[in-house]
Amino acid sequence: MMAGVLGITDLWTYVLGTAAIVLLPGPNSLFVLSTAAQRGVAAGYRAAGGVFVGDWVLMVLSAAGVASLVQAYPPLFLVIKYAGAAYLGYVGLTMLRGAWRRWRTRNDPATPRLIDAAQPAAMRSPFRKALVISLLNPKAILFFVSFFIQFVDPGYAWPALSFLLLGLIAQVTSALYLTALIFTGTFLAAQFRRRHRLAVGATTGVAALFLGFSLKLATATA
């Protein structure tokens, strides 16, 4: 019944597909979760804000056809790919360093968080960090254009409205999921404050995942 509304050909299929894709673990959601565990709800939402802005930028670029340019010009894809891989690797290594410092100060009650406060100043800006993680993801650009285009009627007079509605649905779904992760993170933070080894182990595990994301992105193909 909803087919054809604002130029969208199959709304409910899109909604279900978007929900399934959002629930897949990735560096964005993992960063929001770890940020909430490190520094609380407010910082978690600042990280989520970076994800939202990054996703909107990628959606706009995809609607404008930039993804096709990236796909047609392999050197540009390689530049974005390796920049993204390098940044994710940097995030992972920074977390490993934080885990090591946390372990060395495990008997100091002044360091109760998941990752200690002795991080570089640039790494303590969750919004900017999440934004960079979101933008340096060439596969996301390719995904958005290949997924969105399936649900936009090419004969619709105002396709921008179609992309806007599809983007809003994706962002609302993402907001609900990230909110759940943020409050999960604050619960984990309470556990980490009482269990230093658990905090170090969790940080190390998250760092390993970021390094894995970095390796996966570096070996990805267009």
Tab-separated table of C-alpha atoms in Angstrom:
chain	number	residue	atom	x	y	z
A	1	MET	CA	0.000	0.000	0.000
A	2	MET	CA	2.860	2.368	0.784
A	3	ALA	CA	4.532	1.746	-2.556
A	4	GLY	CA	5.008	4.918	-4.534
A	5	VAL	CA	4.795	7.304	-1.530
A	6	LEU	CA	7.211	10.177	-2.222
A	7	GLY	CA	8.791	8.136	-4.980
A	8	ILE	CA	9.705	5.174	-2.752
A	9	THR	CA	8.898	1.881	-4.448
A	10	ASP	CA	8.939	-0.555	-1.498
A	11	LEU	CA	9.019	1.244	1.850
A	12	TRP	CA	8.659	-1.685	4.229
A	13	THR	CA	11.319	-3.748	2.516
A	14	TYR	CA	13.633	-0.768	2.908
A	15	VAL	CA	12.746	-0.393	6.600
A	16	LEU	CA	13.431	-4.064	7.331
A	17	GLY	CA	16.654	-4.044	5.306
A	18	THR	CA	17.891	-0.894	7.020
A	19	ALA	CA	17.183	-2.328	10.471
A	20	ALA	CA	19.117	-5.482	9.625
A	21	ILE	CA	22.070	-3.492	8.291
A	22	VAL	CA	22.156	-1.088	11.262
A	23	LEU	CA	22.274	-4.023	13.671
A	24	LEU	CA	25.421	-5.399	12.036
A	25	PRO	CA	28.434	-4.548	14.247
A	26	GLY	CA	30.887	-2.042	12.855
A	27	PRO	CA	33.435	0.566	13.947
A	28	ASN	CA	30.807	3.316	14.358
A	29	SER	CA	28.571	1.434	16.778
A	30	LEU	CA	31.547	-0.041	18.605
A	31	PHE	CA	33.063	3.404	19.089
A	32	VAL	CA	29.802	4.802	20.493
A	33	LEU	CA	29.523	1.879	22.917
A	34	SER	CA	33.112	2.216	24.125
A	35	THR	CA	32.818	6.007	24.439
A	36	ALA	CA	29.715	5.687	26.631
A	37	ALA	CA	31.544	3.129	28.776
A	38	GLN	CA	34.550	5.447	29.052
A	39	ARG	CA	32.931	8.797	29.680
A	40	GLY	CA	29.200	8.420	30.199
A	41	VAL	CA	25.918	9.170	28.437
A	42	ALA	CA	26.692	12.735	27.302
A	43	ALA	CA	29.955	11.722	25.619
A	44	GLY	CA	28.206	8.726	24.093
A	45	TYR	CA	25.637	10.997	22.465
A	46	ARG	CA	28.387	13.315	21.205
A	47	ALA	CA	29.950	10.287	19.511
A	48	ALA	CA	26.538	9.324	18.129
A	49	GLY	CA	26.206	12.870	16.784
A	50	GLY	CA	29.430	12.411	14.851
A	51	VAL	CA	28.046	9.194	13.380
A	52	PHE	CA	24.802	10.922	12.352
A	53	VAL	CA	26.611	13.797	10.637
A	54	GLY	CA	28.996	11.414	8.888
A	55	ASP	CA	26.119	9.262	7.663
A	56	TRP	CA	24.235	12.300	6.327
A	57	VAL	CA	27.315	13.426	4.447
A	58	LEU	CA	27.731	9.970	2.911
A	59	MET	CA	24.036	9.830	1.996
A	60	VAL	CA	24.196	13.222	0.278
A	61	LEU	CA	27.368	12.255	-1.575
A	62	SER	CA	25.774	8.996	-2.641
A	63	ALA	CA	22.626	10.741	-3.885
A	64	ALA	CA	24.834	13.173	-5.800
A	65	GLY	CA	26.619	10.340	-7.571
A	66	VAL	CA	30.011	10.676	-5.870
A	67	ALA	CA	30.024	6.962	-5.084
A	68	SER	CA	29.909	6.214	-8.795
A	69	LEU	CA	32.923	8.471	-9.268
A	70	VAL	CA	34.802	6.613	-6.526
A	71	GLN	CA	33.919	3.298	-8.123
A	72	ALA	CA	34.923	4.480	-11.601
A	73	TYR	CA	38.229	6.013	-10.492
A	74	PRO	CA	40.214	3.338	-8.587
A	75	PRO	CA	43.058	5.652	-7.389
A	76	LEU	CA	40.522	7.776	-5.484
A	77	PHE	CA	39.085	4.654	-3.885
A	78	LEU	CA	42.572	3.564	-2.823
A	79	VAL	CA	43.316	6.926	-1.200
A	80	ILE	CA	40.096	6.856	0.827
A	81	LYS	CA	40.502	3.184	1.658
A	82	TYR	CA	44.028	3.435	3.048
A	83	ALA	CA	43.281	6.681	4.891
A	84	GLY	CA	40.341	4.985	6.595
A	85	ALA	CA	42.367	1.874	7.396
A	86	ALA	CA	45.179	3.977	8.861
A	87	TYR	CA	42.799	5.931	11.081
A	88	LEU	CA	41.042	2.826	12.390
A	89	GLY	CA	44.450	1.312	13.108
A	90	TYR	CA	45.419	4.484	14.980
A	91	VAL	CA	42.253	4.224	17.089
A	92	GLY	CA	43.016	0.588	17.897
A	93	LEU	CA	46.616	1.272	18.854
A	94	THR	CA	45.564	4.188	21.048
A	95	MET	CA	43.121	1.935	22.866
A	96	LEU	CA	45.844	-0.674	23.366
A	97	ARG	CA	48.058	1.985	24.887
A	98	GLY	CA	45.169	3.016	27.143
A	99	ALA	CA	44.698	-0.605	28.231
A	100	TRP	CA	48.379	-0.887	29.107
A	101	ARG	CA	48.270	2.303	31.159
A	102	ARG	CA	45.075	1.115	32.843
A	103	TRP	CA	46.791	-2.129	33.789
A	104	ARG	CA	49.808	-0.354	35.207
A	105	THR	CA	47.570	1.874	37.363
A	106	ARG	CA	45.041	-0.843	38.265
A	107	ASN	CA	45.589	-0.253	41.990
A	108	ASP	CA	45.065	3.499	41.692
A	109	PRO	CA	41.435	4.429	42.578
A	110	ALA	CA	41.787	7.656	40.617
A	111	THR	CA	41.572	5.799	37.275
A	112	PRO	CA	38.130	4.137	37.332
A	113	ARG	CA	37.201	4.361	33.654
A	114	LEU	CA	37.448	1.838	30.870
A	115	ILE	CA	40.361	3.738	29.323
A	116	ASP	CA	42.426	6.104	31.432
A	117	ALA	CA	42.422	9.856	30.889
A	118	ALA	CA	46.029	10.001	29.702
A	119	GLN	CA	45.013	9.895	26.042
A	120	PRO	CA	46.148	12.479	23.495
A	121	ALA	CA	43.864	15.522	23.536
A	122	ALA	CA	42.699	14.809	19.964
A	123	MET	CA	41.468	11.390	21.034
A	124	ARG	CA	39.191	12.920	23.707
A	125	SER	CA	36.824	14.525	21.181
A	126	PRO	CA	34.182	11.851	20.604
A	127	PHE	CA	32.180	13.852	18.046
A	128	ARG	CA	35.159	14.586	15.798
A	129	LYS	CA	36.578	11.104	16.178
A	130	ALA	CA	33.247	9.428	15.303
A	131	LEU	CA	32.811	11.776	12.345
A	132	VAL	CA	36.219	10.851	10.918
A	133	ILE	CA	35.564	7.134	11.441
A	134	SER	CA	32.262	7.493	9.564
A	135	LEU	CA	33.622	9.504	6.665
A	136	LEU	CA	36.743	7.409	6.055
A	137	ASN	CA	34.726	4.407	4.997
A	138	PRO	CA	34.570	4.019	1.200
A	139	LYS	CA	32.459	0.885	1.415
A	140	ALA	CA	29.749	2.913	3.172
A	141	ILE	CA	29.525	5.295	0.210
A	142	LEU	CA	29.233	2.383	-2.194
A	143	PHE	CA	26.659	0.726	0.054
A	144	PHE	CA	24.451	3.792	0.331
A	145	VAL	CA	24.251	4.339	-3.414
A	146	SER	CA	23.653	0.671	-4.218
A	147	PHE	CA	21.008	0.301	-1.490
A	148	PHE	CA	19.122	3.595	-1.813
A	149	ILE	CA	18.797	3.483	-5.585
A	150	GLN	CA	16.779	0.261	-5.388
A	151	PHE	CA	13.927	2.064	-3.600
A	152	VAL	CA	13.707	5.330	-5.543
A	153	ASP	CA	11.303	5.504	-8.483
A	154	PRO	CA	13.388	6.890	-11.399
A	155	GLY	CA	10.255	8.486	-12.824
A	156	TYR	CA	9.458	10.479	-9.675
A	157	ALA	CA	9.673	14.250	-10.231
A	158	TRP	CA	11.407	15.103	-6.927
A	159	PRO	CA	13.876	12.309	-6.112
A	160	ALA	CA	15.500	14.496	-3.441
A	161	LEU	CA	12.375	13.985	-1.301
A	162	SER	CA	12.709	10.226	-1.724
A	163	PHE	CA	16.332	10.277	-0.599
A	164	LEU	CA	15.440	12.567	2.321
A	165	LEU	CA	12.749	10.199	3.608
A	166	LEU	CA	15.003	7.171	3.165
A	167	GLY	CA	17.771	9.000	5.021
A	168	LEU	CA	15.453	9.957	7.882
A	169	ILE	CA	14.347	6.349	8.285
A	170	ALA	CA	17.970	5.189	8.377
A	171	GLN	CA	18.912	7.863	10.922
A	172	VAL	CA	15.962	7.145	13.229
A	173	THR	CA	16.803	3.450	13.156
A	174	SER	CA	20.437	4.250	13.881
A	175	ALA	CA	19.483	6.637	16.720
A	176	LEU	CA	17.400	3.971	18.467
A	177	TYR	CA	20.186	1.418	18.158
A	178	LEU	CA	22.927	3.789	19.303
A	179	THR	CA	20.809	4.918	22.272
A	180	ALA	CA	20.562	1.297	23.386
A	181	LEU	CA	24.340	0.966	23.024
A	182	ILE	CA	24.964	4.173	24.997
A	183	PHE	CA	22.987	2.996	27.995
A	184	THR	CA	24.550	-0.442	27.701
A	185	GLY	CA	27.917	1.313	27.823
A	186	THR	CA	27.063	3.177	31.019
A	187	PHE	CA	26.067	-0.113	32.643
A	188	LEU	CA	29.377	-1.633	31.575
A	189	ALA	CA	31.213	1.381	32.998
A	190	ALA	CA	29.825	0.611	36.444
A	191	GLN	CA	31.104	-2.951	36.141
A	192	PHE	CA	34.524	-1.777	34.958
A	193	ARG	CA	34.895	0.559	37.926
A	194	ARG	CA	34.724	-2.437	40.241
A	195	ARG	CA	36.637	-4.912	38.083
A	196	HIS	CA	39.960	-3.591	36.834
A	197	ARG	CA	40.942	-6.730	34.952
A	198	LEU	CA	37.599	-6.748	33.167
A	199	ALA	CA	38.177	-3.121	32.137
A	200	VAL	CA	41.620	-3.915	30.740
A	201	GLY	CA	40.352	-7.022	28.959
A	202	ALA	CA	37.409	-5.142	27.435
A	203	THR	CA	39.626	-2.317	26.227
A	204	THR	CA	42.055	-4.780	24.688
A	205	GLY	CA	39.201	-6.608	22.969
A	206	VAL	CA	37.759	-3.384	21.526
A	207	ALA	CA	41.245	-2.354	20.350
A	208	ALA	CA	41.680	-5.717	18.627
A	209	LEU	CA	38.355	-5.237	16.833
A	210	PHE	CA	39.407	-1.811	15.563
A	211	LEU	CA	42.684	-3.259	14.320
A	212	GLY	CA	40.640	-5.970	12.611
A	213	PHE	CA	38.410	-3.344	10.978
A	214	SER	CA	41.565	-1.568	9.816
A	215	LEU	CA	42.970	-4.728	8.232
A	216	LYS	CA	39.636	-5.597	6.611
A	217	LEU	CA	39.311	-2.125	5.099
A	218	ALA	CA	42.928	-2.121	3.863
A	219	THR	CA	42.339	-5.395	1.999
A	220	ALA	CA	38.874	-4.443	0.651
A	221	THR	CA	38.248	-4.112	-3.054
A	222	ALA	CA	35.986	-1.651	-4.787
